[in-house]
Tab-separated table of C-alpha atoms in Angstrom:
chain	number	residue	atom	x	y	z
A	17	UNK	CA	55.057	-11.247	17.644
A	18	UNK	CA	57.582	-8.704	18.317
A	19	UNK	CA	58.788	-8.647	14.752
A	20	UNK	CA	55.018	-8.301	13.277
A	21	UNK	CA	54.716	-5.130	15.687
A	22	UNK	CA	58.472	-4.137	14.286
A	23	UNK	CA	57.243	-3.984	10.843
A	24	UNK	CA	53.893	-2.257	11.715
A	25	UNK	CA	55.077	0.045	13.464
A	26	UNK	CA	58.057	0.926	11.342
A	27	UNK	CA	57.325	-0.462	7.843
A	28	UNK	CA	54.073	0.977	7.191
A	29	UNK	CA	52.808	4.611	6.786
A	30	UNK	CA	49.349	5.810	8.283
A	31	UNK	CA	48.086	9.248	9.546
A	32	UNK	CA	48.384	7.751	13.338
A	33	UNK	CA	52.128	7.138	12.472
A	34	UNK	CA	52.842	10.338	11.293
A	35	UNK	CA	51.327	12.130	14.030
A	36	UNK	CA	52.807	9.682	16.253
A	37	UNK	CA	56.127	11.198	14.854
A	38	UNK	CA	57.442	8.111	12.771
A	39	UNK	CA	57.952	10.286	9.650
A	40	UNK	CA	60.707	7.954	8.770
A	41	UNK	CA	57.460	5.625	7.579
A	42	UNK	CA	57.385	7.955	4.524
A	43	UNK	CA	59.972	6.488	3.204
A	44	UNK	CA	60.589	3.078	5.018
A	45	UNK	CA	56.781	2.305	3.785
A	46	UNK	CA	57.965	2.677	0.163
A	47	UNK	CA	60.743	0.187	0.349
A	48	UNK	CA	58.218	-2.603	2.115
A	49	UNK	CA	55.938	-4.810	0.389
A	50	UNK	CA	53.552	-7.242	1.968
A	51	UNK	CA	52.587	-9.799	-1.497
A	52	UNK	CA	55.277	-10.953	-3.539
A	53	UNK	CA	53.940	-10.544	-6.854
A	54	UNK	CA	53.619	-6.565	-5.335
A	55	UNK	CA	57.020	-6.770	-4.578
A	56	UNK	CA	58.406	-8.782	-7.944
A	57	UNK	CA	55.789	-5.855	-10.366
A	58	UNK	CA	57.668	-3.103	-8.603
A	59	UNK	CA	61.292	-4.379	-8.878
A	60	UNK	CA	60.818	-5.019	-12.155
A	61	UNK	CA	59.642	-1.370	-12.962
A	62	UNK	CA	62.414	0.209	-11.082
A	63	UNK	CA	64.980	-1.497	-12.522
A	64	UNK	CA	63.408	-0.993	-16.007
A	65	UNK	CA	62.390	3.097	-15.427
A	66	UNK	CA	65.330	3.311	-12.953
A	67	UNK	CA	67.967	2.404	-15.500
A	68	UNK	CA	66.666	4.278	-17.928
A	69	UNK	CA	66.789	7.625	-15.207
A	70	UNK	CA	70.234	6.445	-14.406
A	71	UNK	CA	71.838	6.902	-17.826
A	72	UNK	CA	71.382	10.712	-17.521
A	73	UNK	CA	71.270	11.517	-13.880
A	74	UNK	CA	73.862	11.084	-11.548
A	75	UNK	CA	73.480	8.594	-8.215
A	76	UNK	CA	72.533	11.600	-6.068
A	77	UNK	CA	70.061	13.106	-8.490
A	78	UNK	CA	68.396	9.573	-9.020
A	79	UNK	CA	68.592	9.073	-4.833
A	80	UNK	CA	66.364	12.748	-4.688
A	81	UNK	CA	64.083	11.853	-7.232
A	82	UNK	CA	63.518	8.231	-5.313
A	83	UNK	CA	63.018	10.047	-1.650
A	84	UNK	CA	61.214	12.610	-3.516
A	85	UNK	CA	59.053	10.509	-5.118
A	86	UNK	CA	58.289	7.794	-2.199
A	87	UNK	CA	57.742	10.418	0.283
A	88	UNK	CA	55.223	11.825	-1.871
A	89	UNK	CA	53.468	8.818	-2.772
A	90	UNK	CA	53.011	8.220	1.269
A	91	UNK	CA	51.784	11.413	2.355
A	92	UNK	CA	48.879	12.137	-0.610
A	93	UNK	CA	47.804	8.669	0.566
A	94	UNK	CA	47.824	9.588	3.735
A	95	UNK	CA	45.700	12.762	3.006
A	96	UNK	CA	43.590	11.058	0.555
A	97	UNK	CA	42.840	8.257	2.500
A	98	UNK	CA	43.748	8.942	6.534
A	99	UNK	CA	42.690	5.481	7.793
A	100	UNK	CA	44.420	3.302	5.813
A	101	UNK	CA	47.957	2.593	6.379
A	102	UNK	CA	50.288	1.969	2.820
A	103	UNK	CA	52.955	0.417	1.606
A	104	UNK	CA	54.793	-0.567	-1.595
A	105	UNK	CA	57.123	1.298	-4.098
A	106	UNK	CA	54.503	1.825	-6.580
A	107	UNK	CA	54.612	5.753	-6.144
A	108	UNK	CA	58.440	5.804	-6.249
A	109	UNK	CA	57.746	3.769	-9.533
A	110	UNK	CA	55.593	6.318	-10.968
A	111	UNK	CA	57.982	9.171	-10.393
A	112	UNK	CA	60.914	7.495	-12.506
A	113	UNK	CA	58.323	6.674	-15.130
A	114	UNK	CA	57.702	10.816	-15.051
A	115	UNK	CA	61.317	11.802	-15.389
A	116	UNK	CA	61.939	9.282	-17.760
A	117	UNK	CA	59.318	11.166	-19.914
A	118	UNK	CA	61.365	14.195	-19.515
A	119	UNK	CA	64.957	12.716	-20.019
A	120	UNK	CA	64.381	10.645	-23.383
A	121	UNK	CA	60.967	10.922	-24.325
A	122	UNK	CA	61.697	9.458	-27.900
A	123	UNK	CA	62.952	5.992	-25.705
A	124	UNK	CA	60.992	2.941	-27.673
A	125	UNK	CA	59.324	0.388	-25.961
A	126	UNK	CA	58.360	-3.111	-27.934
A	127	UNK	CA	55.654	-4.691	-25.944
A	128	UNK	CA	54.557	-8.001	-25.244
A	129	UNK	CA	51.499	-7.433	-23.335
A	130	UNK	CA	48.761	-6.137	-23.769
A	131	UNK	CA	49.505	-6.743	-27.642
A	132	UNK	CA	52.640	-8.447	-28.903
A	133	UNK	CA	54.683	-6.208	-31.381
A	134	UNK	CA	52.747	-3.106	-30.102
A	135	UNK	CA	55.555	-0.045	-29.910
A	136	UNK	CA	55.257	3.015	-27.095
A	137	UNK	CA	57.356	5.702	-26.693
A	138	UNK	CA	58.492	6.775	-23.284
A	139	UNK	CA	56.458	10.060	-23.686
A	140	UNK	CA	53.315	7.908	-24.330
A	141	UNK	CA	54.086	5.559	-21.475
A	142	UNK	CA	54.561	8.631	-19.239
A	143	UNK	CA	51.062	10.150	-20.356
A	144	UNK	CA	49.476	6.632	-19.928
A	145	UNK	CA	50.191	6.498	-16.925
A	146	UNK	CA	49.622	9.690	-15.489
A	147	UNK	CA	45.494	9.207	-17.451
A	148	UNK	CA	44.928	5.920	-15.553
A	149	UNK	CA	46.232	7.250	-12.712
A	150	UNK	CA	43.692	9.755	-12.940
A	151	UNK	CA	41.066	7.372	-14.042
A	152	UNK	CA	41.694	5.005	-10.992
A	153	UNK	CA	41.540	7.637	-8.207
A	154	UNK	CA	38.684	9.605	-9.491
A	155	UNK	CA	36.151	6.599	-11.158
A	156	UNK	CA	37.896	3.156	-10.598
A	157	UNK	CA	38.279	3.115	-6.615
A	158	UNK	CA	35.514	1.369	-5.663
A	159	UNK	CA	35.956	-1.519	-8.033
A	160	UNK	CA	39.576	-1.333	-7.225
A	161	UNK	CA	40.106	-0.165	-3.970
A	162	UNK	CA	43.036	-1.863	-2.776
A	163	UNK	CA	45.286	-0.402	-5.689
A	164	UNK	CA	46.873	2.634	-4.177
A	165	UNK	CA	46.105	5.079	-6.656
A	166	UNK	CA	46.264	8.067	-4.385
A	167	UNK	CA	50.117	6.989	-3.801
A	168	UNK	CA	50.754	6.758	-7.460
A	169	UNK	CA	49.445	9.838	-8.039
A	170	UNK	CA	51.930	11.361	-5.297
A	171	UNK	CA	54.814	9.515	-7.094
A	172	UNK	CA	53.562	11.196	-10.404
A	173	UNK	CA	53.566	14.737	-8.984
A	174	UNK	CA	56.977	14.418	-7.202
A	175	UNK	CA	58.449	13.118	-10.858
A	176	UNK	CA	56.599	16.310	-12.369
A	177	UNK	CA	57.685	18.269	-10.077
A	178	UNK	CA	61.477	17.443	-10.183
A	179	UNK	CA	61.971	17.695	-14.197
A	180	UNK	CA	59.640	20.752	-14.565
A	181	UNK	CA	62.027	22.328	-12.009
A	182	UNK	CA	65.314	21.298	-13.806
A	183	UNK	CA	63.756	21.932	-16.677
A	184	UNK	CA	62.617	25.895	-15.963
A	185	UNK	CA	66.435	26.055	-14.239
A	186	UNK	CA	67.680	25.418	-17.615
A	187	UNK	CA	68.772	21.651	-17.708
A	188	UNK	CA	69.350	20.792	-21.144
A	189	UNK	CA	68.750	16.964	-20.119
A	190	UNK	CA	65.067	17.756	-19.412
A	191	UNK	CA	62.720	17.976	-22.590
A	192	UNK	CA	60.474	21.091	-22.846
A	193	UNK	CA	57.216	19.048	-21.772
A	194	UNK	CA	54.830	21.293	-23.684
A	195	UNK	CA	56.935	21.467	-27.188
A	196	UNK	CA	58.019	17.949	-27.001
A	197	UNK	CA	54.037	16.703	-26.859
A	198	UNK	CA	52.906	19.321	-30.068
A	199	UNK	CA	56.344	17.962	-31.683
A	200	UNK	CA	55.955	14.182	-30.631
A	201	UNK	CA	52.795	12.659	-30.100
A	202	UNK	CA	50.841	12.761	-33.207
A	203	UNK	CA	53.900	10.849	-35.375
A	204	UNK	CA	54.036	8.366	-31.708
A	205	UNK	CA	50.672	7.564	-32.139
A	206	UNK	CA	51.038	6.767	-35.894
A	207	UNK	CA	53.907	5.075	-35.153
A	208	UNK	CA	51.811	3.103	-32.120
A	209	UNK	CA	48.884	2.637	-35.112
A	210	UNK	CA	51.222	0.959	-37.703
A	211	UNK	CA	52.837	-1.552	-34.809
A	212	UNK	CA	49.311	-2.620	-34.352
A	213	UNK	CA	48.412	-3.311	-38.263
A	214	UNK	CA	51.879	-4.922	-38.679
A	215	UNK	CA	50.727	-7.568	-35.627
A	216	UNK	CA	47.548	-8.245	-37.070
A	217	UNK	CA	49.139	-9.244	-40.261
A	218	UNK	CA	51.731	-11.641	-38.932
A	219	UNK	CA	48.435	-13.110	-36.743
A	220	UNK	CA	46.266	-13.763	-39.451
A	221	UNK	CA	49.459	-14.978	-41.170
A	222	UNK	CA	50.221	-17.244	-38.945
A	223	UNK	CA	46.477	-18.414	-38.643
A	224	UNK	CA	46.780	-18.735	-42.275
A	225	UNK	CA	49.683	-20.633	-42.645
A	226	UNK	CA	51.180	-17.806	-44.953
A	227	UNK	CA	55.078	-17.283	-44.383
């Protein structure tokens, strides 16, 4: 149908759109989702990461870092994988989750899944993310090829590349990321460690029938 051919043409991102001269797919590709689960993951994350961004930047800053970070996410897929087209906001996603790490690394998340009670800071979600990134694109692709990890990876450098600039211009806003890793993660972790034990106990409480 005409609309199909719309949306191909103009809602995903491929090497033969690009040099066809649709570089509007850069971005258009990162606002388009095909699954709705995809689509329902993603929102979810941007609103989470995004309103944590939007706090300390201001609407134009947070509109750069999204462009910034969905363009980016389209073209390393493109160059990592020329012959198949992508879509999904997944590598804008990543970005925020970058900054975010920057902004207020110290933020505290209390998790549900993939252990109930377990605590992460933002500065351990940001470096968990960025490692199985890293892990997917370089060992996990051919058990999980249809994850776009080449796109997430393209998010992650456009977020990197945003805060270390503000951050080497002087932005007070933007942590230091080397100081704030030797000053943060060893008490995160111990933190992360001691959410764990205090889950176990109120399981095998609760198995136990002790209040």
């Amino acid at each position: 149908s005409s609309l199909h051919r719309a949306l191909n043409g103009h809602a995903l991102c491929s090497h033969a759109h690009l040099r066809g001269g649709r570089v509007h797919t850069l971005f258009t590709s990162a606002l388009s989702h095909q699954a709705w689960p995809h689509f329902l993951i993603n929102s979810y994350g941007l609103f989470i990461f995004g309103s944590a961004a939007a706090e300390t930047l201001s609407s134009r800053e947070l509109g750069v870092l999204l462009a910034l970070g969905g363009g980016a996410s389209s073209m390393n897929h493109v160059i990592c994988h020329p012959r198949n087209p992508v879509l999904g906001a997944s590598g804008m996603l990543m970005g925020l989750v970058t900054v975010d790490g920057f902004l207020d690394p110290q933020r505290r998340f209390h998790m549900i899944l993939p252990w109930p009670g377990l605590t992460l800071s933002m500065l351990q979600v940001t470096d968990l993310a960025l490692m199985a990134n890293l892990m997917g694109f370089f060992l996990l692709r051919r058990w999980f090829g249809a994850v776009a990890w080449g796109a997430h990876l393209g998010g992650t450098a456009a977020g990197l590349g945003f805060g270390c600039g503000a951050w080497l211009r002087g932005d007070q806003r933007f942590a230091d990321p080397w100081r704030v890793h030797v000053d943060q993660c060893g008490s995160d972790w111990r933190k992360t460690a001691d959410s764990v034990e205090a889950g176990l106990d109120r399981m095998a409480s609760l198995i136990s029938g002790r209040p």
